Short mmCIF file of C-alpha atoms in Angstrom, two decimals:
data_model
loop_
_atom_site.label_atom_id
_atom_site.label_comp_id
_atom_site.label_asym_id
_atom_site.label_seq_id
_atom_site.Cartn_x
_atom_site.Cartn_y
_atom_site.Cartn_z
CA MET A 5 0.00 0.00 0.00
CA LEU A 6 1.35 3.40 -1.01
CA THR A 7 0.71 5.96 1.76
CA VAL A 8 1.32 9.70 1.92
CA ALA A 9 4.34 9.05 4.13
CA GLY A 10 5.63 6.62 1.51
CA VAL A 11 5.22 9.21 -1.25
CA VAL A 12 7.05 11.85 0.81
CA GLU A 13 9.85 9.44 1.67
CA ALA A 14 10.22 8.40 -1.97
CA ALA A 15 10.30 12.00 -3.25
CA GLY A 16 12.78 12.98 -0.55
CA ALA A 17 13.18 15.90 1.80
CA ALA A 18 14.52 18.00 -1.06
CA LEU A 19 10.92 18.43 -2.26
CA LEU A 20 8.39 17.35 0.36
CA LYS A 21 7.97 17.08 4.11
CA ILE A 22 5.02 16.20 6.31
CA VAL A 23 3.80 19.11 8.44
CA VAL A 24 0.76 17.44 10.04
CA PRO A 25 0.81 13.63 10.20
CA ALA A 26 -2.48 11.74 10.32
CA ASP A 27 -3.91 8.32 9.50
CA GLU A 28 -1.95 6.30 6.95
CA ALA A 29 -4.46 6.47 4.11
CA GLU A 30 -3.68 4.81 0.80
CA VAL A 31 -2.76 7.12 -2.09
CA ARG A 32 -4.46 6.03 -5.31
CA ASP A 33 -4.22 9.15 -7.45
CA VAL A 34 -3.10 12.78 -7.55
CA THR A 35 -5.42 15.69 -8.31
CA LEU A 36 -5.45 19.49 -8.27
CA ALA A 37 -7.54 21.51 -5.84
CA GLU A 38 -10.47 23.18 -7.61
CA LEU A 39 -11.85 26.13 -5.65
CA ASP A 40 -14.81 26.50 -8.01
CA ASP A 41 -16.10 22.98 -7.30
CA ALA A 42 -18.08 22.09 -4.22
CA THR A 43 -15.92 18.99 -3.70
CA THR A 44 -12.17 18.54 -3.86
CA GLY A 45 -10.73 15.22 -4.91
CA GLN A 46 -11.94 11.72 -4.22
CA SER A 47 -11.19 9.00 -1.71
CA GLY A 48 -7.48 8.16 -1.89
CA ASP A 49 -6.47 11.32 -3.78
CA LEU A 50 -3.40 13.34 -2.86
CA VAL A 51 -4.63 16.89 -3.49
CA LEU A 52 -2.23 19.57 -4.72
CA GLY A 53 -3.12 23.11 -3.71
CA VAL A 54 -1.76 24.72 -6.88
CA GLY A 55 -4.08 27.77 -7.00
CA ILE A 56 -4.44 28.35 -3.26
CA SER A 57 -3.05 31.71 -2.19
CA THR A 58 -4.84 32.69 1.07
CA PRO A 59 -5.41 30.98 4.44
CA GLU A 60 -9.17 31.18 3.88
CA GLN A 61 -8.89 29.24 0.62
CA ALA A 62 -6.62 26.71 2.30
CA LEU A 63 -9.15 26.17 5.12
CA THR A 64 -11.91 25.59 2.58
CA VAL A 65 -9.84 23.00 0.74
CA VAL A 66 -8.88 21.25 3.99
CA ALA A 67 -12.56 20.83 4.86
CA ARG A 68 -13.43 19.58 1.37
CA CYS A 69 -10.51 17.13 1.37
CA ARG A 70 -11.71 15.59 4.61
CA GLU A 71 -15.28 15.32 3.32
CA ALA A 72 -14.09 13.59 0.16
CA GLY A 73 -11.81 11.19 2.05
CA ALA A 74 -8.68 12.49 0.37
CA ALA A 75 -5.40 10.91 1.48
CA GLY A 76 -3.68 14.26 2.03
CA LEU A 77 -3.13 17.85 0.94
CA VAL A 78 0.04 19.47 -0.38
CA LEU A 79 0.59 23.21 0.08
CA LYS A 80 3.50 25.58 -0.35
CA PRO A 81 4.87 27.81 2.40
CA PRO A 82 3.77 29.95 4.13
CA LEU A 83 0.28 28.38 3.87
CA ALA A 84 1.59 24.90 4.72
CA VAL A 85 2.73 26.10 8.15
CA HIS A 86 0.02 28.69 8.83
CA PRO A 87 -1.32 28.03 12.37
CA ASP A 88 -4.98 28.07 11.33
CA VAL A 89 -4.34 25.67 8.45
CA THR A 90 -2.27 23.22 10.47
CA SER A 91 -4.84 23.27 13.29
CA ALA A 92 -7.69 22.58 10.86
CA ALA A 93 -5.75 19.70 9.26
CA ALA A 94 -4.93 18.20 12.66
CA GLU A 95 -8.53 18.52 13.83
CA ARG A 96 -9.81 16.73 10.72
CA ARG A 97 -6.97 14.16 10.79
CA LEU A 98 -5.85 15.13 7.30
CA THR A 99 -2.18 14.67 6.41
CA LEU A 100 -0.71 18.05 5.43
CA VAL A 101 2.44 18.09 3.30
CA GLU A 102 4.67 21.04 2.45
CA LEU A 103 6.19 21.46 -1.00
CA GLN A 104 9.53 23.19 -0.50
CA SER A 105 9.62 26.75 -1.77
CA HIS A 106 12.16 25.95 -4.50
CA GLY A 107 10.02 23.10 -5.91
CA SER A 108 7.65 23.65 -8.81
CA TRP A 109 4.14 22.25 -9.06
CA ALA A 110 4.86 20.95 -12.56
CA GLN A 111 7.88 19.04 -11.30
CA LEU A 112 5.86 17.61 -8.41
CA VAL A 113 2.98 16.46 -10.63
CA TRP A 114 5.47 14.72 -12.94
CA LEU A 115 7.19 12.98 -10.04
CA LEU A 116 4.00 11.94 -8.26
CA ARG A 117 2.54 10.51 -11.43
CA GLY A 118 5.62 8.34 -11.76
CA VAL A 119 5.35 7.28 -8.11
CA ILE A 120 1.70 6.24 -8.34
CA ASP A 121 2.02 4.53 -11.70
CA ARG A 122 5.02 2.62 -10.40
CA ALA A 123 3.14 1.49 -7.29
CA VAL A 124 0.24 0.20 -9.39
CA ALA A 125 2.47 -1.82 -11.71
CA PRO A 126 5.89 -2.21 -10.09
CA GLY A 127 8.78 -3.85 -11.87
CA SER A 128 12.26 -4.75 -10.78
CA PRO A 129 13.36 -2.63 -7.82
CA GLU A 130 16.68 -1.98 -9.52
CA THR A 131 15.12 -0.44 -12.58
CA GLY A 132 12.71 2.30 -13.39
CA GLU A 133 10.34 2.38 -16.32
CA PRO A 134 12.19 1.48 -19.53
CA GLY A 135 11.10 4.82 -20.97
CA VAL A 136 13.11 6.72 -18.37
CA TYR A 137 16.30 4.96 -19.42
CA ASP A 138 15.49 5.57 -23.08
CA GLU A 139 15.15 9.26 -22.29
CA LEU A 140 18.46 9.25 -20.40
CA PHE A 141 20.28 7.75 -23.37
CA ALA A 142 18.65 10.32 -25.67
CA LEU A 143 19.76 13.10 -23.30
CA ALA A 144 23.27 11.65 -23.25
CA ASP A 145 23.37 11.91 -27.05
CA ALA A 146 22.02 15.45 -26.91
CA THR A 147 24.62 16.42 -24.31
CA ALA A 148 27.37 14.87 -26.42
CA ALA A 149 26.24 17.02 -29.36
CA VAL A 150 26.34 20.18 -27.21
CA VAL A 151 29.85 19.60 -25.91
CA ASP A 152 31.08 17.78 -29.03
CA ALA A 153 32.47 14.96 -26.90
CA PRO A 154 31.43 11.50 -25.67
CA VAL A 155 29.60 11.57 -22.31
CA THR A 156 28.30 9.29 -19.60
CA ILE A 157 25.54 10.02 -17.10
CA GLU A 158 26.31 8.57 -13.68
CA ASP A 159 24.48 8.44 -10.37
CA ALA A 160 25.88 9.65 -7.04
CA GLN A 161 27.64 6.27 -6.54
CA SER A 162 29.53 6.50 -9.86
CA ARG A 163 27.27 3.90 -11.51
CA VAL A 164 26.68 4.48 -15.23
CA LEU A 165 23.02 5.10 -16.02
CA ALA A 166 23.42 6.05 -19.69
CA TYR A 167 26.09 6.97 -22.22
CA SER A 168 26.19 8.65 -25.61
CA SER A 169 26.66 6.76 -28.84
CA ARG A 170 29.74 8.89 -29.56
CA GLN A 171 32.50 7.02 -27.72
CA ASP A 172 35.02 7.05 -30.57
CA ARG A 173 37.34 9.36 -28.61
CA ALA A 174 37.02 7.40 -25.35
CA ASP A 175 40.15 6.47 -23.39
CA PRO A 176 40.70 3.13 -21.56
CA ALA A 177 39.18 4.52 -18.36
CA ARG A 178 35.95 5.37 -20.17
CA VAL A 179 35.82 1.99 -21.88
CA SER A 180 36.23 0.21 -18.53
CA THR A 181 33.52 2.40 -17.02
CA ILE A 182 31.00 1.60 -19.75
CA VAL A 183 31.76 -2.11 -19.87
CA GLY A 184 31.56 -2.49 -16.08
CA ARG A 185 28.58 -0.10 -15.76
CA ARG A 186 30.51 1.83 -13.12
CA ALA A 187 33.89 3.53 -12.79
CA PRO A 188 36.64 1.05 -11.81
CA GLY A 189 38.43 1.51 -8.50
CA ASN A 190 41.64 2.85 -10.03
CA VAL A 191 39.71 5.38 -12.11
CA ILE A 192 37.78 6.56 -9.04
CA ALA A 193 41.08 6.82 -7.13
CA HIS A 194 42.60 8.88 -9.96
CA PHE A 195 39.81 11.47 -9.88
CA ARG A 196 39.50 11.40 -6.10
CA SER A 197 43.16 12.36 -5.82
CA ARG A 198 42.32 15.46 -7.86
CA GLY A 199 39.49 16.43 -5.53
CA VAL A 200 36.71 15.71 -8.02
CA PHE A 201 34.36 13.87 -5.67
CA ARG A 202 34.89 16.38 -2.88
CA LYS A 203 33.91 19.17 -5.26
CA LEU A 204 30.92 17.19 -6.52
CA ALA A 205 29.70 16.63 -2.97
CA THR A 206 29.98 20.24 -1.88
CA GLY A 207 29.41 22.45 -4.91
CA SER A 208 27.50 23.02 -8.14
CA GLU A 209 30.34 24.38 -10.27
CA LEU A 210 31.53 22.60 -13.39
CA ILE A 211 34.80 20.74 -12.87
CA PHE A 212 37.59 20.49 -15.43
CA VAL A 213 40.29 17.86 -14.93
CA PRO A 214 43.38 18.10 -17.19
CA GLN A 215 44.88 15.11 -18.95
CA GLY A 216 46.28 12.51 -16.54
CA PRO A 217 48.72 9.61 -16.63
CA ASP A 218 48.14 6.31 -18.49
CA GLY A 219 46.39 8.04 -21.38
CA THR A 220 43.52 9.46 -19.32
CA LEU A 221 42.03 12.28 -21.40
CA PRO A 222 40.72 15.56 -19.93
CA ARG A 223 37.28 15.45 -18.30
CA LEU A 224 34.54 18.02 -17.91
CA ILE A 225 32.26 17.02 -15.02
CA ILE A 226 28.86 18.65 -14.48
CA PRO A 227 27.07 18.02 -11.16
CA ILE A 228 23.38 17.11 -11.33
CA ARG A 229 21.62 18.49 -8.25
CA ALA A 230 18.08 19.07 -7.01
CA GLY A 231 17.33 21.07 -3.89
CA GLY A 232 20.99 20.98 -2.91
CA GLU A 233 21.17 17.18 -3.12
CA LEU A 234 23.66 15.52 -5.47
CA LEU A 235 21.77 13.10 -7.72
CA GLY A 236 24.53 12.32 -10.19
CA SER A 237 26.86 13.87 -12.74
CA ILE A 238 27.69 14.20 -16.42
CA TRP A 239 31.20 13.16 -17.48
CA ALA A 240 32.44 14.38 -20.86
CA VAL A 241 35.75 13.27 -22.41
CA VAL A 242 36.91 16.59 -23.88
CA GLU A 243 40.03 17.63 -25.73
CA GLY A 244 40.52 20.81 -23.73
CA ARG A 245 38.70 23.76 -22.22
CA VAL A 246 35.06 24.13 -23.35
CA PRO A 247 33.72 27.53 -24.54
CA ASP A 248 31.50 29.41 -22.11
CA GLY A 249 28.46 29.24 -24.39
CA ARG A 250 28.52 25.47 -24.41
CA LEU A 251 29.03 25.39 -20.66
CA ARG A 252 25.80 27.36 -20.18
CA ASP A 253 23.96 24.89 -22.43
CA LEU A 254 25.39 22.02 -20.41
CA GLN A 255 24.08 23.48 -17.16
CA GLY A 256 20.61 23.65 -18.69
CA THR A 257 20.91 20.00 -19.66
CA ALA A 258 21.87 19.15 -16.08
CA SER A 259 18.62 20.75 -14.85
CA VAL A 260 16.59 18.53 -17.18
CA LEU A 261 18.57 15.48 -16.13
CA ALA A 262 17.88 16.26 -12.47
CA LEU A 263 14.16 15.65 -13.07
CA HIS A 264 14.87 12.35 -14.82
CA LEU A 265 17.15 11.14 -12.03
CA LEU A 266 14.59 12.15 -9.41
CA ARG A 267 11.93 10.22 -11.28
CA LEU A 268 14.21 7.21 -11.64
CA ARG A 269 15.08 7.22 -7.93
CA VAL A 270 11.44 7.64 -6.91
CA GLN A 271 10.37 4.72 -9.10
CA ALA A 272 13.11 2.50 -7.67
CA ASP A 273 12.22 3.49 -4.09
CA VAL A 274 8.54 2.80 -4.60
CA ALA A 275 9.26 -0.53 -6.30
CA ARG A 276 11.48 -1.58 -3.39
CA ARG A 277 8.77 -0.56 -0.93
CA VAL A 278 6.12 -2.58 -2.76
CA SER A 279 8.50 -5.54 -2.96
CA ALA A 280 9.22 -5.29 0.78
CA ASP A 281 5.47 -5.13 1.54
CA ARG A 282 4.88 -8.33 -0.40
CA LEU A 283 7.80 -10.09 1.25
CA ARG A 284 6.64 -8.91 4.67
CA ALA A 285 3.19 -10.38 4.03
CA ALA A 286 4.72 -13.71 2.96
CA LEU A 287 6.85 -13.81 6.12
CA ARG A 288 3.88 -13.14 8.38
CA ALA A 289 1.51 -15.73 6.98
CA PRO A 290 1.22 -17.96 3.89
CA GLY A 291 -0.73 -16.15 1.22
CA ARG A 292 -1.50 -16.23 -2.44
CA ILE A 293 1.62 -14.35 -3.54
CA GLY A 294 3.71 -16.54 -5.83
CA ARG A 295 7.47 -16.96 -5.91
CA GLU A 296 7.82 -14.85 -9.06
CA GLU A 297 5.86 -11.96 -7.52
CA LEU A 298 8.15 -12.10 -4.48
CA ALA A 299 11.21 -12.13 -6.79
CA LEU A 300 12.44 -15.23 -4.96
CA PRO A 301 14.97 -17.50 -6.68
CA GLU A 302 14.48 -21.27 -6.63
CA GLY A 303 14.36 -22.70 -3.10
CA PRO A 304 14.82 -24.09 -0.58
CA TRP A 305 15.28 -20.94 1.50
CA ARG A 306 16.14 -19.76 4.98
CA VAL A 307 14.98 -16.68 6.84
CA VAL A 308 17.72 -14.85 8.76
CA ALA A 309 17.04 -12.29 11.49
CA LEU A 310 19.55 -9.41 11.51
CA GLY A 311 20.47 -7.58 14.68
CA GLY A 312 23.05 -5.08 15.80
CA THR A 313 23.71 -1.84 17.58
CA GLY A 314 23.69 1.82 16.55
CA GLU A 315 22.99 2.34 12.84
CA MET A 316 22.80 -1.41 12.17
CA VAL A 317 19.56 -1.81 14.13
CA ASP A 318 16.57 -2.25 11.80
CA ASN A 319 18.18 -0.07 9.13
CA VAL A 320 16.87 -1.49 5.86
CA ALA A 321 18.65 1.07 3.66
CA LEU A 322 22.01 0.42 5.32
CA TRP A 323 21.64 -3.35 5.04
CA GLU A 324 20.59 -3.02 1.39
CA SER A 325 23.68 -0.93 0.70
CA ILE A 326 25.95 -3.47 2.41
CA ALA A 327 24.35 -6.40 0.60
CA ARG A 328 24.61 -4.75 -2.81
CA ARG A 329 28.20 -3.72 -2.19
CA HIS A 330 28.98 -7.40 -1.63
CA GLY A 331 27.28 -8.57 -4.80
CA TRP A 332 23.61 -9.23 -3.92
CA ARG A 333 21.95 -7.28 -6.69
CA GLN A 334 18.38 -7.53 -5.40
CA PRO A 335 18.38 -7.99 -1.61
CA LEU A 336 15.27 -9.66 -0.20
CA LEU A 337 14.87 -7.69 3.03
CA ALA A 338 11.80 -6.80 5.06
CA ASP A 339 11.13 -5.72 8.62
CA VAL A 340 8.43 -7.52 10.60
CA GLY A 341 7.73 -5.89 13.93
CA ASP A 342 11.02 -4.70 15.38
CA VAL A 343 13.20 -7.24 13.55
CA LEU A 344 14.77 -7.04 10.09
CA PHE A 345 14.77 -10.27 8.08
CA ALA A 346 16.55 -11.49 4.95
CA VAL A 347 15.31 -14.40 2.83
CA LEU A 348 18.24 -16.42 1.51
CA VAL A 349 18.77 -19.43 -0.72
CA ASP A 350 19.82 -22.33 1.48
CA GLU A 351 22.20 -23.97 -0.98
CA GLY A 352 25.29 -22.75 -2.83
CA GLY A 353 27.59 -19.89 -2.01
CA SER A 354 26.58 -17.14 -4.43
CA PRO A 355 25.35 -13.70 -3.23
CA GLY A 356 22.01 -14.09 -1.52
CA SER A 357 22.78 -17.58 -0.18
CA ARG A 358 23.11 -18.74 3.42
CA ARG A 359 26.87 -19.35 3.20
CA TRP A 360 27.40 -15.98 1.55
CA MET A 361 25.44 -14.25 4.34
CA GLU A 362 27.41 -16.11 7.03
CA LYS A 363 30.66 -14.85 5.53
CA LEU A 364 29.25 -11.33 5.14
CA ILE A 365 28.10 -11.24 8.77
CA HIS A 366 31.49 -12.53 9.91
CA ASP A 367 33.39 -9.94 7.84
CA VAL A 368 31.22 -6.99 8.87
CA ALA A 369 31.20 -8.10 12.52
CA ALA A 370 35.00 -7.87 12.53
CA HIS A 371 34.57 -4.07 12.30
CA ASP A 372 31.25 -3.88 14.19
CA PRO A 373 31.30 -6.37 17.11
CA GLY A 374 27.68 -5.54 17.94
CA LEU A 375 26.48 -7.10 14.69
CA HIS A 376 24.80 -10.51 14.96
CA ALA A 377 22.28 -12.67 13.15
CA ALA A 378 20.25 -15.84 13.58
CA SER A 379 19.05 -18.29 10.95
CA GLY A 380 15.76 -20.16 11.07
CA GLY A 381 15.27 -23.65 9.74
CA VAL A 382 15.02 -24.61 6.08
CA ALA A 383 11.87 -23.50 4.21
CA ARG A 384 11.20 -25.92 1.36
CA ASP A 385 7.93 -24.24 0.41
CA LEU A 386 6.56 -20.71 0.57
CA THR A 387 4.24 -21.84 3.36
CA ASP A 388 7.34 -22.60 5.47
CA LEU A 389 8.63 -19.01 5.41
CA PRO A 390 6.60 -17.80 8.44
CA ARG A 391 7.87 -20.76 10.49
CA SER A 392 11.50 -20.08 9.50
CA ARG A 393 11.02 -16.39 10.34
CA ALA A 394 9.60 -17.19 13.78
CA GLU A 395 12.53 -19.52 14.49
CA ALA A 396 15.06 -16.89 13.43
CA ALA A 397 13.43 -14.23 15.60
CA GLU A 398 13.30 -16.57 18.59
CA LEU A 399 16.94 -17.53 18.20
CA LEU A 400 17.99 -13.89 17.82
CA ALA A 401 16.22 -13.03 21.07
CA LEU A 402 17.96 -15.98 22.78
CA ARG A 403 21.41 -14.96 21.65
CA GLY A 404 22.15 -12.80 24.70
CA PRO A 405 21.02 -15.13 27.48
CA THR A 406 22.62 -18.20 25.88
CA GLY A 407 26.01 -16.50 25.92
CA GLN A 408 26.85 -17.95 22.52
CA ARG A 409 29.90 -16.77 20.65
CA GLY A 410 30.02 -15.93 16.97
CA PRO A 411 28.07 -13.39 14.92
CA MET A 412 25.60 -15.83 13.33
CA LEU A 413 23.65 -18.65 15.01
CA ARG A 414 21.86 -21.46 13.19
CA PHE A 415 18.63 -23.01 14.40
CA GLU A 416 19.97 -26.54 13.90
CA ASP A 417 22.96 -25.83 16.13
CA GLN A 418 20.92 -24.22 18.93
CA TRP A 419 17.84 -26.43 19.01
CA ALA A 420 18.47 -27.48 22.61
CA GLU A 421 18.44 -23.86 23.80
CA VAL A 422 15.22 -23.29 21.86
CA VAL A 423 13.56 -26.34 23.41
CA VAL A 424 14.44 -25.23 26.94
CA HIS A 425 13.30 -21.68 26.17
CA ARG A 426 9.95 -22.93 24.90
CA VAL A 427 9.44 -25.13 27.94
CA VAL A 428 10.27 -22.27 30.28
CA GLY A 429 8.18 -19.85 28.28
CA ALA A 430 5.15 -22.15 28.36
CA VAL A 431 4.98 -22.18 32.17
CA PRO A 432 5.14 -19.15 34.51
CA GLY A 433 8.47 -18.99 36.32
CA ALA A 434 6.79 -19.05 39.73
CA ASP A 435 5.14 -22.36 38.85
CA LEU A 436 8.50 -23.89 37.88
CA LEU A 437 10.15 -22.87 41.16
CA VAL A 438 7.64 -24.88 43.15
CA GLY A 439 10.10 -26.82 45.29
CA GLY A 440 13.46 -28.47 45.45
CA PRO A 441 16.70 -26.90 46.66
CA LEU A 442 16.98 -24.00 44.21
CA PRO A 443 14.60 -21.49 45.89
CA ASP A 444 16.40 -22.04 49.21
CA LEU A 445 19.81 -21.58 47.57
CA VAL A 446 18.64 -18.34 45.95
CA ALA A 447 17.51 -17.05 49.34
CA HIS A 448 20.77 -18.14 50.99
CA ASP A 449 22.87 -16.38 48.32
CA ARG A 450 20.92 -13.17 48.84
CA GLU A 451 21.16 -13.31 52.63
CA HIS A 452 24.77 -14.44 53.01
CA GLY A 453 26.44 -13.29 49.77
CA THR A 454 27.33 -16.84 48.70
CA ASP A 455 27.53 -18.16 45.13
CA TYR A 456 25.77 -21.50 45.55
CA VAL A 457 23.30 -21.02 42.67
CA ALA A 458 26.08 -20.15 40.23
CA THR A 459 28.10 -23.10 41.54
CA VAL A 460 25.27 -25.56 40.86
CA ALA A 461 24.69 -24.02 37.42
CA ALA A 462 28.38 -24.38 36.45
CA TRP A 463 28.54 -27.96 37.78
CA LEU A 464 25.50 -28.90 35.69
CA ASP A 465 26.78 -27.05 32.60
CA GLN A 466 30.07 -28.95 32.75
CA GLN A 467 28.43 -32.34 33.50
CA GLY A 468 30.00 -32.65 36.92
CA ASP A 469 33.58 -31.97 35.79
CA PRO A 470 35.06 -29.94 38.70
CA LYS A 471 37.98 -28.53 36.71
CA ARG A 472 35.87 -27.17 33.88
CA ALA A 473 33.18 -25.95 36.28
CA ALA A 474 35.83 -24.14 38.34
CA ARG A 475 37.24 -22.59 35.18
CA GLN A 476 33.76 -21.33 34.25
CA LEU A 477 33.47 -19.71 37.68
CA HIS A 478 37.04 -18.36 37.65
CA VAL A 479 37.87 -20.18 40.90
CA HIS A 480 40.21 -23.00 41.97
CA PRO A 481 38.78 -26.55 41.73
CA ASN A 482 39.24 -26.96 45.47
CA THR A 483 37.08 -23.87 46.01
CA LEU A 484 34.39 -25.43 43.84
CA ARG A 485 34.51 -28.70 45.81
CA TYR A 486 34.31 -26.78 49.07
CA ARG A 487 31.22 -24.86 47.87
CA LEU A 488 29.53 -28.09 46.82
CA ARG A 489 30.11 -29.60 50.26
CA ARG A 490 28.89 -26.47 52.01
CA LEU A 491 25.71 -26.09 49.94
CA THR A 492 24.69 -29.69 50.81
CA GLU A 493 24.69 -28.54 54.43
CA VAL A 494 22.21 -25.78 53.48
CA VAL A 495 19.86 -27.89 51.32
CA ALA A 496 19.30 -31.55 50.53
CA VAL A 497 20.07 -32.24 46.87
CA ASP A 498 20.84 -35.46 45.00
CA LEU A 499 23.01 -34.37 42.07
CA GLU A 500 23.49 -38.01 41.05
CA SER A 501 19.84 -38.25 39.95
CA PRO A 502 19.37 -37.53 36.19
CA ARG A 503 15.78 -36.37 36.80
CA THR A 504 16.95 -33.98 39.53
CA ARG A 505 19.63 -32.55 37.26
CA LEU A 506 17.05 -32.02 34.46
CA ALA A 507 14.62 -30.29 36.83
CA LEU A 508 17.38 -28.05 38.22
CA GLN A 509 18.46 -27.03 34.70
CA ILE A 510 14.88 -26.09 33.80
CA GLN A 511 14.53 -24.10 37.03
CA LEU A 512 17.86 -22.35 36.40
CA ALA A 513 16.72 -21.42 32.90
CA ALA A 514 13.60 -19.86 34.41
CA LEU A 515 15.67 -17.66 36.73
CA ASP A 516 16.98 -14.25 35.73
CA PRO A 517 20.40 -14.92 34.12
CA VAL A 518 21.94 -12.29 36.40
CA ARG A 519 21.15 -14.44 39.45
CA THR A 520 23.06 -17.44 38.10
CA ALA A 521 26.03 -15.50 36.75
CA PRO A 522 29.24 -15.88 38.77
CA ARG A 523 30.54 -12.80 40.53
CA PRO A 524 33.87 -11.45 39.23
CA PRO A 525 36.93 -12.59 41.21
CA GLY A 526 37.76 -10.47 44.24
#
């Protein structure tokens, strides 16, 4: 479902921002506010206040939008932040959006039409409508004619979006860029050393780079910006300085390209959002969405829950960027509740597989120790995905209390912990601590500052091996033996009984882990 918040997020803060949030109504169409009509828009419309110039007109349109069930209203400043208008929108629970002062209504209509059309019939998240790319290639040819030089159009990550047909004067760096669809590392390093990317990031001026080593021809680089944001750039392989008249024409071309790149980015963002919504639905419950609609490769699959600290927590965009940088062209990521999940192929080692993700998690965790993940069991059918997701989420939540090492846990390796957790979770803790020695030992530890509960826990963990149990507690084995003798004077316990040991382990699992943790030495 495409909401007003989704439209604003897709268009970006350079154009839109929400002033008054309200219910997340679905956006089905975009329409212009008509002051002459008694009604404004229909249910699901995002209404654009193109002709509204006074607070009184804005208040009238707000009322009409609410009556019609419109999804939201877009106004320009200062009307978008006028106290009376914002109060009226809040009172009627109508989402009010501000179009930034530098944005044009024509540009917004063009962008929103692309957003809505894309949401109705989404394609691959990595691509926009084929027509947009056709237009980019046509603009590349037109730009090449203006500057009389071969050009490429690249996005902000140096990926080639289009290039002119005139590449007869291209140097090896340009050939490598076109063949690989992005500038190679050594080419990027060459231009970075000359401050090109720093200038692109901070300014709007055209950049000329003289001829470099290894046959690198001069470059004229034109930033493509919208609302101060860098969307991409034009790279022309020139023979020398370009006349001022042509430079002015090039800047005009960059303005046109900015609209195309905005439209392309919006379409890709909306397609990814629709794809994530479908995947999220498939992870929650089996539905009627097929494998092709979910863009899933051939199974079987696994669902992996991703966790971390700081920026890594539930950050879909960051995880998508990391996955793509490591070769997964179309990451299958979706957040369900407070957890971010990835759907992976269980077999093989290619990008998007379980083994590939294990290596990625291990490599990234080397620089971010807070990163961790948990894998659910194998899903051999689409109906198994919710079960694999639930297992992954459960195992991720268990990771802390189990004290396991390593950035990625597998359900098959941790099944015993899961079984104990489910048993403990099925019965209230107070009902499990109904008798036996453990409640008395807990009370004794609290009253006398002893470590008898931790001692029993370590002895059970290490299957009665005093040396390993002592090592777990950071004490001498003789100290452990002494504690075991002393605690039998406090309570009666038969540690030789298998059933007693099982019951004690279940009771220990039901206790707060802090109670059973050994105190630091000294």
